[in-house]
CSV table of C-alpha atoms and ligand atoms in Angstrom, one decimal:
chain,number,residue,atom,x,y,z
V,1361,MET,CA,-5.6,5.3,18.4
V,1362,SER,CA,-4.7,9.0,17.9
V,1363,GLY,CA,-1.0,9.9,18.4
V,1364,LEU,CA,-1.7,13.5,19.3
V,1365,PRO,CA,-0.2,15.1,22.4
V,1366,GLU,CA,-2.9,15.1,25.1
V,1367,THR,CA,-2.6,18.9,25.6
V,1368,LEU,CA,-3.2,19.5,21.9
V,1369,SER,CA,-6.2,17.1,21.8
V,1370,GLU,CA,-7.7,18.8,24.8
V,1371,ALA,CA,-7.1,22.3,23.4
V,1372,LEU,CA,-8.7,21.4,20.1
V,1373,ALA,CA,-11.7,19.7,21.8
V,1374,GLY,CA,-12.1,22.7,24.1
V,1375,ARG,CA,-12.0,25.2,21.1
V,1376,PHE,CA,-14.0,23.2,18.6
V,1377,GLY,CA,-16.2,20.8,20.5
V,1378,GLU,CA,-17.9,18.4,18.1
V,1379,ARG,CA,-16.1,20.0,15.2
V,1380,PHE,CA,-13.0,18.2,16.3
V,1381,SER,CA,-13.2,14.5,15.6
V,1382,LEU,CA,-11.0,11.6,16.6
V,1383,ALA,CA,-13.4,9.0,15.2
V,1384,GLN,CA,-11.6,6.3,13.2
V,1385,ALA,CA,-14.1,6.5,10.3
V,1386,VAL,CA,-13.7,10.3,10.0
V,1387,ARG,CA,-9.9,10.1,10.1
V,1388,GLU,CA,-9.9,7.3,7.5
V,1389,GLN,CA,-12.0,9.4,5.1
V,1390,HIS,CA,-9.4,12.2,5.4
V,1391,GLY,CA,-6.4,10.1,4.8
V,1392,HIS,CA,-6.7,9.7,1.1
V,1393,GLY,CA,-7.8,11.2,-2.2
V,1394,GLU,CA,-9.3,9.4,-5.2
V,1395,SER,CA,-6.2,7.6,-6.4
V,1396,HIS,CA,-4.4,4.3,-5.8
V,1397,HIS,CA,-2.0,5.7,-3.2
V,1398,THR,CA,-1.9,3.9,0.2
V,1399,THR,CA,-4.1,5.7,2.8
V,1400,ALA,CA,-2.3,7.2,5.8
V,1401,ILE,CA,-4.8,8.6,8.3
V,1402,PRO,CA,-4.4,11.8,10.3
V,1403,ASP,CA,-4.6,11.8,14.1
V,1404,GLY,CA,-7.6,14.0,14.2
V,1405,VAL,CA,-9.9,16.2,12.0
V,1406,VAL,CA,-11.0,19.8,12.6
V,1407,PHE,CA,-14.0,21.1,10.6
V,1408,ALA,CA,-13.2,24.7,10.1
V,1409,GLU,CA,-15.9,27.3,9.5
V,1410,THR,CA,-13.9,30.6,9.4
V,1411,THR,CA,-10.4,31.8,8.7
V,1412,GLU,CA,-10.0,32.3,12.4
V,1413,ASP,CA,-10.8,28.6,13.0
V,1414,VAL,CA,-8.0,27.6,10.6
V,1415,ALA,CA,-5.6,30.1,12.2
V,1416,GLU,CA,-6.3,28.9,15.7
V,1417,THR,CA,-5.9,25.3,14.7
V,1418,VAL,CA,-2.6,26.0,13.0
V,1419,ARG,CA,-1.4,28.0,16.0
V,1420,LEU,CA,-2.2,25.2,18.3
V,1421,CYS,CA,-0.5,22.6,16.1
V,1422,ALA,CA,2.5,24.8,15.5
V,1423,GLY,CA,2.9,25.1,19.3
V,1424,HIS,CA,3.2,21.3,19.4
V,1425,LYS,CA,5.1,20.9,16.0
V,1426,VAL,CA,2.2,18.7,14.8
V,1427,PRO,CA,1.5,18.5,11.1
V,1428,VAL,CA,-1.5,20.1,9.5
V,1429,ILE,CA,-3.0,19.0,6.2
V,1430,ALA,CA,-5.7,21.1,4.5
V,1431,PHE,CA,-8.6,19.0,3.1
V,1432,GLY,CA,-10.8,20.5,0.4
V,1433,ALA,CA,-13.0,18.0,-1.5
V,1434,GLY,CA,-10.6,15.1,-1.4
V,1435,THR,CA,-10.5,14.6,-5.2
V,1436,SER,CA,-6.7,14.9,-5.7
V,1437,LEU,CA,-4.9,12.1,-7.5
V,1438,GLU,CA,-1.3,12.1,-6.4
V,1439,GLY,CA,-1.4,11.1,-2.7
V,1440,HIS,CA,-1.6,14.8,-1.7
V,1441,LEU,CA,-3.8,14.1,1.4
V,1442,ILE,CA,-2.1,11.1,3.0
V,1443,ALA,CA,-1.0,11.9,6.5
V,1444,LEU,CA,2.5,10.5,6.2
V,1445,ASN,CA,3.4,11.8,9.7
V,1446,GLY,CA,0.0,11.9,11.2
V,1447,GLY,CA,-1.2,15.3,12.5
V,1448,ILE,CA,-4.5,17.2,12.0
V,1449,SER,CA,-6.5,17.3,8.8
V,1450,ILE,CA,-8.3,20.7,8.5
V,1451,ASP,CA,-11.5,20.1,6.6
V,1452,LEU,CA,-12.5,23.2,4.8
V,1453,SER,CA,-15.7,21.9,3.2
V,1454,ARG,CA,-17.9,23.9,5.7
V,1455,MET,CA,-16.2,27.1,4.6
V,1456,ASN,CA,-18.7,27.2,1.7
V,1457,SER,CA,-19.9,30.8,1.5
V,1458,ILE,CA,-19.7,32.9,-1.6
V,1459,LEU,CA,-18.7,36.2,0.0
V,1460,ARG,CA,-19.0,38.6,-3.0
V,1461,ILE,CA,-19.8,38.6,-6.7
V,1462,SER,CA,-19.1,41.6,-8.9
V,1463,SER,CA,-20.7,41.4,-12.3
V,1464,ALA,CA,-19.2,44.8,-13.1
V,1465,ASP,CA,-15.6,43.6,-12.5
V,1466,LEU,CA,-16.2,40.0,-13.5
V,1467,ASP,CA,-14.7,38.6,-10.2
V,1468,CYS,CA,-15.9,37.1,-7.0
V,1469,THR,CA,-14.5,36.1,-3.6
V,1470,VAL,CA,-15.3,32.8,-2.0
V,1471,GLN,CA,-14.4,30.8,1.0
V,1472,ALA,CA,-12.0,28.0,0.1
V,1473,GLY,CA,-14.5,25.2,0.6
V,1474,VAL,CA,-16.9,26.4,-2.1
V,1475,THR,CA,-17.0,23.9,-4.9
V,1476,ARG,CA,-16.8,24.8,-8.5
V,1477,GLU,CA,-20.3,23.4,-9.2
V,1478,GLN,CA,-21.8,25.3,-6.3
V,1479,LEU,CA,-20.1,28.5,-7.6
V,1480,ASN,CA,-21.4,28.0,-11.1
V,1481,ASN,CA,-24.9,27.3,-9.9
V,1482,ASP,CA,-24.9,30.6,-8.1
V,1483,LEU,CA,-23.4,32.5,-11.1
V,1484,ARG,CA,-25.8,31.1,-13.7
V,1485,ASP,CA,-28.6,33.5,-13.0
V,1486,LEU,CA,-26.2,36.4,-13.3
V,1487,GLY,CA,-25.2,35.2,-16.8
V,1488,LEU,CA,-21.7,34.5,-15.5
V,1489,PHE,CA,-19.5,31.4,-15.1
V,1490,PHE,CA,-16.2,30.2,-13.6
V,1491,PRO,CA,-14.5,28.2,-16.3
V,1492,ILE,CA,-11.9,26.1,-14.6
V,1493,ASP,CA,-13.2,22.6,-14.7
V,1494,PRO,CA,-11.3,19.6,-13.4
V,1495,GLY,CA,-14.2,17.3,-13.9
V,1496,ALA,CA,-14.4,16.4,-10.2
V,1497,ASN,CA,-16.5,18.7,-8.0
V,1498,ALA,CA,-13.3,20.0,-6.4
V,1499,SER,CA,-13.2,23.0,-3.9
V,1500,ILE,CA,-11.9,26.3,-5.1
V,1501,GLY,CA,-9.2,26.3,-2.4
V,1502,GLY,CA,-8.1,22.8,-3.4
V,1503,MET,CA,-8.0,23.8,-7.1
V,1504,ALA,CA,-5.9,26.8,-6.3
V,1505,SER,CA,-3.6,24.6,-4.2
V,1506,THR,CA,-3.0,22.1,-7.0
V,1507,ARG,CA,-3.0,24.8,-9.8
V,1508,ALA,CA,-5.8,22.8,-11.4
V,1509,SER,CA,-7.1,23.2,-14.9
V,1510,GLY,CA,-9.1,20.7,-17.0
V,1511,THR,CA,-11.2,20.8,-20.2
V,1512,ASN,CA,-11.6,24.6,-20.6
V,1513,ALA,CA,-8.0,25.6,-20.0
V,1514,VAL,CA,-7.2,25.8,-23.8
V,1515,ARG,CA,-9.4,28.9,-23.9
V,1516,TYR,CA,-9.6,30.3,-20.4
V,1517,GLY,CA,-6.3,29.3,-18.8
V,1518,THR,CA,-5.7,27.4,-15.5
V,1519,MET,CA,-6.0,28.5,-11.8
V,1520,ARG,CA,-2.6,30.2,-12.3
V,1521,GLU,CA,-4.3,32.8,-14.7
V,1522,ASN,CA,-7.6,33.0,-12.9
V,1523,VAL,CA,-6.8,33.5,-9.2
V,1524,LEU,CA,-6.4,37.2,-8.4
V,1525,ALA,CA,-6.1,37.3,-4.6
V,1526,LEU,CA,-5.9,35.0,-1.6
V,1527,THR,CA,-6.3,35.0,2.2
V,1528,VAL,CA,-3.8,32.6,3.6
V,1529,VAL,CA,-3.0,31.2,7.1
V,1530,LEU,CA,0.7,30.9,7.5
V,1531,PRO,CA,2.4,28.0,9.4
V,1532,ASP,CA,2.6,30.2,12.6
V,1533,GLY,CA,-1.1,31.0,12.4
V,1534,LYS,CA,-0.7,34.6,11.0
V,1535,ILE,CA,-3.3,35.6,8.4
V,1536,ILE,CA,-2.1,37.4,5.3
V,1537,HIS,CA,-3.9,38.7,2.2
V,1538,THR,CA,-2.1,38.4,-1.2
V,1539,GLY,CA,-2.8,40.1,-4.5
V,1540,SER,CA,-5.8,42.4,-5.1
V,1541,ARG,CA,-8.8,42.7,-7.3
V,1542,ALA,CA,-6.8,44.7,-9.9
V,1543,ARG,CA,-6.4,42.8,-13.1
V,1544,LYS,CA,-2.7,43.7,-13.1
V,1545,SER,CA,-0.1,44.8,-10.5
V,1546,SER,CA,3.6,45.4,-10.3
V,1547,ALA,CA,3.6,45.7,-6.5
V,1548,GLY,CA,6.3,43.4,-5.2
V,1549,TYR,CA,6.7,39.7,-5.1
V,1550,ASP,CA,3.8,37.7,-6.6
V,1551,LEU,CA,2.8,35.8,-3.5
V,1552,THR,CA,-0.6,34.8,-4.9
V,1553,ARG,CA,1.2,32.7,-7.5
V,1554,LEU,CA,3.6,31.3,-4.8
V,1555,PHE,CA,0.6,29.8,-3.0
V,1556,VAL,CA,-1.2,28.7,-6.1
V,1557,GLY,CA,0.1,25.2,-6.7
V,1558,SER,CA,1.8,24.9,-3.3
V,1559,GLU,CA,-0.5,22.0,-2.2
V,1560,GLY,CA,-0.9,23.2,1.4
V,1561,THR,CA,2.9,23.0,2.0
V,1562,LEU,CA,3.3,26.7,2.6
V,1563,GLY,CA,0.0,27.8,4.1
V,1564,ILE,CA,-3.7,27.2,4.2
V,1565,ILE,CA,-5.9,29.2,1.8
V,1566,THR,CA,-9.1,30.3,3.4
V,1567,GLU,CA,-10.5,32.8,0.8
V,1568,VAL,CA,-10.0,33.0,-3.0
V,1569,THR,CA,-10.8,35.8,-5.4
V,1570,VAL,CA,-11.2,34.5,-8.9
V,1571,ARG,CA,-11.9,35.9,-12.4
V,1572,LEU,CA,-15.3,35.3,-13.9
V,1573,TYR,CA,-16.6,35.3,-17.5
V,1574,GLY,CA,-19.9,36.0,-19.2
V,1575,ILE,CA,-21.7,32.9,-20.4
V,1576,PRO,CA,-21.1,32.9,-24.1
V,1577,GLU,CA,-24.1,33.8,-26.4
V,1578,THR,CA,-23.6,30.6,-28.4
V,1579,ILE,CA,-22.2,27.3,-27.1
V,1580,SER,CA,-22.0,24.3,-29.3
V,1581,ALA,CA,-20.3,20.9,-28.9
V,1582,ALA,CA,-19.4,18.3,-31.5
V,1583,LEU,CA,-17.6,15.0,-31.7
V,1584,CYS,CA,-15.4,14.0,-34.6
V,1585,SER,CA,-13.8,10.5,-34.9
V,1586,PHE,CA,-10.7,9.3,-36.7
V,1587,GLU,CA,-9.3,5.9,-37.7
V,1588,ASP,CA,-6.0,6.6,-36.0
V,1589,VAL,CA,-5.1,8.5,-32.9
V,1590,SER,CA,-2.3,10.3,-34.8
V,1591,GLN,CA,-4.8,11.9,-37.1
V,1592,ALA,CA,-6.7,13.2,-34.1
V,1593,VAL,CA,-3.6,14.6,-32.6
V,1594,ASP,CA,-2.4,16.2,-35.8
V,1595,THR,CA,-5.9,17.9,-36.1
V,1596,ALA,CA,-5.6,19.2,-32.5
V,1597,ILE,CA,-2.0,20.6,-33.1
V,1598,ALA,CA,-3.1,22.4,-36.3
V,1599,ILE,CA,-6.0,24.0,-34.5
V,1600,VAL,CA,-3.8,25.3,-31.8
V,1601,GLN,CA,-1.1,26.5,-34.2
V,1602,LEU,CA,-3.7,28.4,-36.2
V,1603,GLY,CA,-5.0,30.1,-33.0
V,1604,ILE,CA,-8.6,29.0,-33.4
V,1605,PRO,CA,-10.1,29.8,-30.0
V,1606,VAL,CA,-11.8,26.5,-29.3
V,1607,ALA,CA,-13.2,26.4,-25.7
V,1608,ARG,CA,-12.6,22.6,-25.3
V,1609,MET,CA,-10.7,20.1,-27.3
V,1610,GLU,CA,-10.5,16.7,-25.7
V,1611,LEU,CA,-8.9,13.5,-27.0
V,1612,MET,CA,-10.5,10.2,-26.1
V,1613,ASP,CA,-8.9,7.1,-27.6
V,1614,ARG,CA,-11.1,4.2,-28.7
V,1615,GLY,CA,-10.4,2.3,-25.4
V,1616,LEU,CA,-11.8,5.2,-23.5
V,1617,ILE,CA,-14.8,5.5,-25.8
V,1618,ALA,CA,-15.6,1.8,-25.2
V,1619,ALA,CA,-15.4,2.4,-21.4
V,1620,VAL,CA,-17.4,5.6,-21.5
V,1621,ASN,CA,-20.2,4.0,-23.6
V,1622,ARG,CA,-20.5,1.2,-21.1
V,1623,TYR,CA,-20.3,3.4,-18.0
V,1624,SER,CA,-22.5,6.2,-19.2
V,1625,GLY,CA,-24.9,4.3,-21.5
V,1626,LEU,CA,-23.7,6.2,-24.6
V,1627,ASP,CA,-23.4,4.9,-28.1
V,1628,LEU,CA,-20.4,6.8,-29.4
V,1629,LYS,CA,-18.5,5.4,-32.5
V,1630,LEU,CA,-15.7,3.1,-31.3
V,1631,GLU,CA,-12.9,5.3,-32.8
V,1632,ASP,CA,-10.3,7.7,-31.6
V,1633,THR,CA,-12.2,10.9,-31.0
V,1634,LEU,CA,-11.9,14.6,-30.5
V,1635,ALA,CA,-14.6,16.3,-28.6
V,1636,PHE,CA,-14.9,20.1,-29.2
V,1637,GLU,CA,-16.8,22.9,-27.6
V,1638,PHE,CA,-17.1,26.3,-29.3
V,1639,HIS,CA,-18.0,29.5,-27.5
V,1640,GLY,CA,-18.8,33.0,-28.9
V,1641,SER,CA,-21.3,35.0,-30.9
V,1642,PRO,CA,-23.2,33.0,-33.5
V,1643,ALA,CA,-21.0,34.4,-36.2
V,1644,SER,CA,-17.7,33.6,-34.4
V,1645,VAL,CA,-18.8,30.1,-33.5
V,1646,GLU,CA,-19.8,29.5,-37.2
V,1647,GLU,CA,-16.4,30.7,-38.3
V,1648,GLN,CA,-14.5,28.5,-35.7
V,1649,VAL,CA,-16.6,25.5,-36.8
V,1650,ALA,CA,-15.8,26.1,-40.5
V,1651,MET,CA,-12.1,26.4,-39.8
V,1652,VAL,CA,-12.0,23.3,-37.6
V,1653,ARG,CA,-14.0,21.3,-40.1
V,1654,ASP,CA,-11.5,22.0,-42.8
V,1655,ILE,CA,-8.6,20.9,-40.6
V,1656,VAL,CA,-10.5,17.7,-39.7
V,1657,ARG,CA,-11.1,16.9,-43.4
V,1658,ASP,CA,-7.4,17.5,-44.1
V,1659,ASN,CA,-6.6,14.8,-41.5
V,1660,ASP,CA,-9.2,12.3,-42.8
V,1661,GLY,CA,-11.5,12.8,-39.9
V,1662,LYS,CA,-15.2,11.9,-40.1
V,1663,ASP,CA,-18.1,14.4,-40.2
V,1664,PHE,CA,-19.0,16.2,-37.0
V,1665,GLU,CA,-21.7,14.7,-34.8
V,1666,TRP,CA,-23.4,17.5,-32.9
V,1667,ALA,CA,-24.5,17.6,-29.4
V,1668,SER,CA,-26.9,20.5,-30.0
V,1669,SER,CA,-29.2,20.8,-27.1
V,1670,PRO,CA,-27.9,21.8,-23.6
V,1671,GLU,CA,-29.1,18.4,-22.4
V,1672,GLU,CA,-27.1,16.5,-25.0
V,1673,ARG,CA,-24.1,18.7,-24.3
V,1674,ASN,CA,-24.3,18.1,-20.6
V,1675,ARG,CA,-24.6,14.4,-21.1
V,1676,LEU,CA,-21.5,14.4,-23.3
V,1677,TRP,CA,-19.3,16.4,-20.9
V,1678,LYS,CA,-20.7,14.5,-17.9
V,1679,ALA,CA,-19.6,11.2,-19.6
V,1680,ARG,CA,-16.2,12.8,-20.3
V,1681,HIS,CA,-15.8,13.9,-16.7
V,1682,ASN,CA,-16.6,10.4,-15.5
V,1683,ALA,CA,-14.0,8.9,-17.8
V,1684,PHE,CA,-11.7,8.1,-14.9
V,1685,TYR,CA,-14.5,6.1,-13.2
V,1686,ALA,CA,-15.4,4.5,-16.5
V,1687,VAL,CA,-11.9,3.0,-16.8
V,1688,VAL,CA,-11.7,2.0,-13.2
V,1689,SER,CA,-15.1,0.3,-13.3
V,1690,GLN,CA,-13.8,-2.2,-15.9
V,1691,ARG,CA,-12.5,-4.2,-13.0
V,1692,THR,CA,-13.9,-5.1,-9.6
V,1693,ASP,CA,-12.2,-3.5,-6.6
V,1694,ALA,CA,-9.8,-1.6,-8.9
V,1695,LYS,CA,-8.3,1.8,-8.1
V,1696,GLY,CA,-7.5,4.6,-10.6
V,1697,TRP,CA,-4.0,5.6,-11.4
V,1698,SER,CA,-3.9,8.6,-13.7
V,1699,SER,CA,-0.7,9.6,-15.3
V,1700,ASP,CA,-0.5,13.3,-16.2
V,1701,VAL,CA,2.2,14.7,-18.5
V,1702,CYS,CA,2.2,18.0,-20.4
V,1703,VAL,CA,4.5,18.7,-23.4
V,1704,PRO,CA,4.9,21.6,-25.9
V,1705,VAL,CA,2.1,21.0,-28.3
V,1706,SER,CA,4.5,20.3,-31.3
V,1707,GLU,CA,5.8,17.3,-29.3
V,1708,LEU,CA,2.3,15.9,-28.5
V,1709,GLY,CA,2.0,13.6,-31.5
V,1710,SER,CA,5.3,11.8,-30.9
V,1711,CYS,CA,4.7,11.5,-27.2
V,1712,ILE,CA,1.2,10.0,-27.6
V,1713,LEU,CA,2.5,7.5,-30.1
V,1714,TYR,CA,5.3,6.6,-27.8
V,1715,THR,CA,2.8,6.1,-25.0
V,1716,ARG,CA,0.6,3.9,-27.2
V,1717,GLU,CA,3.7,1.7,-27.9
V,1718,LEU,CA,4.3,1.5,-24.1
V,1719,LEU,CA,0.7,0.4,-23.6
V,1720,LYS,CA,0.8,-2.4,-26.2
V,1721,GLU,CA,2.3,-4.9,-23.8
V,1722,CYS,CA,0.4,-3.7,-20.8
V,1723,LYS,CA,-2.1,-6.1,-19.3
V,1724,VAL,CA,-3.8,-3.6,-17.0
V,1725,PRO,CA,-7.0,-2.0,-18.4
V,1726,ALA,CA,-5.9,1.5,-19.6
V,1727,ALA,CA,-7.1,4.3,-21.8
V,1728,ILE,CA,-5.6,7.5,-23.2
V,1729,LEU,CA,-7.3,10.9,-22.9
V,1730,GLY,CA,-6.2,14.4,-22.9
V,1731,HIS,CA,-6.7,18.1,-22.9
V,1732,VAL,CA,-4.8,18.1,-26.1
V,1733,GLY,CA,-5.1,21.8,-26.8
V,1734,ASP,CA,-2.7,22.3,-24.0
V,1735,GLY,CA,-0.4,19.4,-24.8
V,1736,ASN,CA,-1.7,17.7,-21.6
V,1737,TYR,CA,-2.7,14.0,-21.6
V,1738,HIS,CA,-3.3,11.2,-19.3
V,1739,VAL,CA,-3.4,7.4,-19.3
V,1740,VAL,CA,-5.9,6.2,-16.8
V,1741,PHE,CA,-5.1,2.7,-15.5
V,1742,ALA,CA,-7.5,0.5,-13.5
V,1743,VAL,CA,-5.0,-1.1,-11.0
V,1744,ASP,CA,-5.2,-3.7,-8.3
V,1745,PRO,CA,-3.0,-2.0,-5.6
V,1746,SER,CA,-2.4,-5.4,-3.9
V,1747,ASN,CA,-0.7,-6.8,-7.0
V,1748,GLY,CA,2.9,-5.8,-6.7
V,1749,GLN,CA,3.9,-6.9,-10.2
V,1750,GLU,CA,1.1,-5.0,-11.8
V,1751,MET,CA,1.8,-1.8,-9.8
V,1752,ALA,CA,5.5,-2.1,-10.9
V,1753,GLU,CA,4.5,-2.4,-14.5
V,1754,VAL,CA,2.3,0.7,-14.4
V,1755,ALA,CA,4.9,2.6,-12.4
V,1756,ALA,CA,7.5,1.8,-15.2
V,1757,ILE,CA,5.1,3.0,-17.9
V,1758,ASN,CA,4.4,6.2,-15.9
V,1759,LYS,CA,8.1,6.8,-15.4
V,1760,GLN,CA,8.8,6.4,-19.1
V,1761,MET,CA,6.1,8.8,-20.0
V,1762,VAL,CA,7.4,11.3,-17.6
V,1763,LYS,CA,11.0,11.0,-18.7
V,1764,ARG,CA,10.0,11.4,-22.3
V,1765,ALA,CA,7.9,14.5,-21.4
V,1766,ILE,CA,10.7,16.1,-19.5
V,1767,SER,CA,13.2,15.3,-22.2
V,1768,VAL,CA,11.1,17.3,-24.8
V,1769,GLY,CA,10.7,20.3,-22.6
V,1770,GLY,CA,7.5,19.3,-20.8
V,1771,THR,CA,6.5,18.6,-17.3
V,1772,CYS,CA,5.8,15.5,-15.0
V,1773,THR,CA,2.4,17.0,-14.2
V,1774,GLY,CA,0.3,19.3,-16.2
V,1775,GLU,CA,-2.5,19.7,-13.7
V,1776,HIS,CA,-2.8,17.0,-11.0
V,1777,GLY,CA,0.2,18.2,-9.0
V,1778,VAL,CA,3.1,16.6,-7.3
V,1779,GLY,CA,1.7,15.2,-4.0
V,1780,THR,CA,3.8,12.2,-3.2
V,1781,GLY,CA,3.4,10.6,-6.6
V,1782,LYS,CA,5.7,12.9,-8.6
V,1783,ILE,CA,8.3,13.8,-6.0
V,1784,ALA,CA,10.8,11.5,-7.6
V,1785,TYR,CA,10.8,13.6,-10.8
V,1786,MET,CA,11.1,17.0,-9.3
V,1787,ARG,CA,14.9,17.2,-9.5
V,1788,GLU,CA,15.0,15.8,-13.0
V,1789,GLU,CA,12.5,18.5,-14.1
V,1790,HIS,CA,13.8,21.5,-12.1
V,1791,GLY,CA,17.5,20.7,-11.4
V,1792,ASP,CA,19.0,23.0,-8.7
V,1793,ALA,CA,15.8,25.1,-8.6
V,1794,VAL,CA,14.5,22.4,-6.3
V,1795,ASP,CA,17.0,23.5,-3.7
V,1796,PHE,CA,15.6,27.0,-4.0
V,1797,MET,CA,12.1,25.7,-3.5
V,1798,ALA,CA,13.4,23.9,-0.4
V,1799,LEU,CA,14.9,27.2,0.8
V,1800,LEU,CA,11.6,29.0,0.4
V,1801,LYS,CA,9.8,26.1,2.2
V,1802,HIS,CA,12.2,26.3,5.1
V,1803,ALA,CA,11.9,30.0,5.4
V,1804,ILE,CA,8.1,30.0,5.4
V,1805,ASP,CA,7.6,26.8,7.4
V,1806,PRO,CA,10.8,26.2,9.4
V,1807,SER,CA,9.2,23.4,11.5
V,1808,GLY,CA,7.9,21.6,8.4
V,1809,ILE,CA,4.4,21.2,9.8
V,1810,MET,CA,2.5,22.1,6.5
V,1811,ASN,CA,1.6,18.9,4.7
V,1812,PRO,CA,5.0,17.3,5.2
V,1813,GLY,CA,6.4,14.8,2.6
V,1814,LYS,CA,4.7,16.5,-0.4
V,1815,ILE,CA,6.2,18.3,-3.4
V,1816,LEU,CA,9.8,18.3,-2.2
V,1817,PRO,CA,12.2,15.4,-2.2
N,123,LIG,C1,-12.5,12.0,-11.8
N,123,LIG,C2,-11.4,13.0,-11.6
N,123,LIG,C3,-11.0,13.9,-12.7
N,123,LIG,C4,-10.1,14.9,-12.5
N,123,LIG,N1,-9.7,15.7,-13.5
N,123,LIG,C5,-8.9,16.7,-13.3
N,123,LIG,C6,-8.6,17.6,-14.3
N,123,LIG,O1,-9.1,17.5,-15.5
N,123,LIG,N2,-7.8,18.6,-14.1
N,123,LIG,C7,-7.2,18.8,-12.8
N,123,LIG,O2,-6.5,19.8,-12.6
N,123,LIG,N3,-7.4,17.9,-11.8
N,123,LIG,C8,-8.3,16.9,-12.0
N,123,LIG,N4,-8.5,16.0,-11.0
N,123,LIG,C9,-7.8,16.2,-9.7
N,123,LIG,C10,-8.5,17.0,-8.6
N,123,LIG,O3,-9.9,17.2,-8.9
N,123,LIG,C11,-7.8,18.4,-8.5
N,123,LIG,O4,-6.5,18.1,-8.1
N,123,LIG,C12,-8.5,19.3,-7.5
N,123,LIG,O5,-7.9,20.6,-7.7
N,123,LIG,C13,-8.4,18.9,-6.1
N,123,LIG,O6,-9.3,19.8,-5.3
N,123,LIG,P1,-9.9,19.3,-3.9
N,123,LIG,O7,-10.7,20.3,-3.4
N,123,LIG,O8,-10.5,17.9,-4.1
N,123,LIG,O9,-8.5,19.2,-3.1
N,123,LIG,P2,-8.0,18.0,-2.1
N,123,LIG,O10,-7.9,16.7,-2.8
N,123,LIG,O11,-8.9,18.1,-0.9
N,123,LIG,O12,-6.6,18.6,-1.8
N,123,LIG,C14,-5.6,18.7,-2.8
N,123,LIG,C15,-4.3,19.3,-2.2
N,123,LIG,O13,-4.5,20.7,-1.9
N,123,LIG,C16,-4.4,20.9,-0.5
N,123,LIG,N5,-5.4,21.8,-0.2
N,123,LIG,C17,-6.8,21.6,-0.3
N,123,LIG,N6,-7.4,22.7,0.1
N,123,LIG,C18,-6.5,23.6,0.4
N,123,LIG,C19,-6.6,24.9,1.0
N,123,LIG,N7,-7.7,25.6,1.1
N,123,LIG,N8,-5.4,25.6,1.3
N,123,LIG,C20,-4.2,25.0,1.1
N,123,LIG,N9,-4.1,23.7,0.6
N,123,LIG,C21,-5.2,23.1,0.3
N,123,LIG,C22,-4.4,19.6,0.2
N,123,LIG,O14,-3.7,19.6,1.4
N,123,LIG,C23,-3.8,18.7,-0.9
N,123,LIG,O15,-2.4,18.8,-0.8
N,123,LIG,C24,-9.5,15.0,-11.2
N,123,LIG,C25,-9.9,14.2,-10.1
N,123,LIG,C26,-10.8,13.2,-10.3
N,123,LIG,C27,-11.2,12.3,-9.2
């Protein structure tokens, strides 16, 4: 049963016809992301096709003080999409047009529902690519909203560095444009960066302008294994500290390698492993490889194993991207719980060793992986959400990881965002700045209709 006011339901049905759904199955599908968090379903779903569709939906909901929750691709991991107070889920997946690509300026503007794989497929023939790569085939609007990053961030930055401009529908239904296509600007408050990472709590992004990059002349990928995770981490830290511009540097502990081998039919050595990708001219790649090789040797790493052809490379990164599902598949009916802390890179070694100690007594299948070049790492657990004791055990480990990260100057979430899962740590991380965030939220969304119950305590 939908809890919507009848007048709102009628108005949405009148405006959107079949693009407004009250069907249970559709609502269920929009009440969760990919994580272990309990589903809470919205009262209805609007499939938007234009900025004006979004604005009209928000205006109607604002008139009834009914919550609105933007839905991109539904891949978020911290309970971002759960409709705690019901309301309308605005599904942006049909807003999937690439509006403009400029090879000359290395930028493009897309509707928010365009996915990163769709964008890269269209860019490939132009010799361009969009590097932000959270593994999942997320929407560009969703990625902007969670300030996503992923495997390429060590070289190309996160959504924070790569979004130039936005079109946003505000909580009263007004449409604004933030930023510009200029690479830099000193013109006033940086509203683009206010909305990037705001998880749909301040407005709904309908168009995004992002930076693009030329596909590098040479791309090569290699794996390198170590007998102990600390050697792998020391290698990663030295590479960052020497400023070697690796494009990817991913840690996979031996538990993850076992899971990935099983899930993706690979035959990787069962050791703690770093996976690298090098981008550049042939000479620059050669130089990077030589420098990295020396550091690997200094840390007793084994010889590189190359994934030389594009097919081998794709296979390797696809397996890495499926790591979450590889861990989850170790148990029937399990859900994934991915922790996500980020620390100054000099603290990474001690934090990972601390995490490994925490995991020693843990009975839940778990593996450590990380975008270690950024100091960002995860433990993926395969949990049974119906087992209270198990959930409490994982929650306690997650909490200790977060506390340790914050205590060394890090953050409770490097890239997945706050959603509902990290709210409890916001004050510990930000202190009184949380009150300032609440002030901003209230000024922009006084009725609190934008994705309520997320980010702020
Ligand atoms: C296997 C797997 C691996 C992952 N790896 C990574 C990783 O390496 N790095 C990383 O950063 N993330 C990772 N994620 C998490 C996820 O892919 C990102 O959080 C992604 O940015 C979410 O995008 P989405 O389109 O799926 O958004 P959704 O899940 O649909 O939404 C996420 C949040 O953004 C809001 N939102 C969505 N669209 C808009 C919009 N247009 N305007 C305003 N608010 C909006 C929603 O309301 C919600 O709060 C991974 C997820 C999975 C399942």
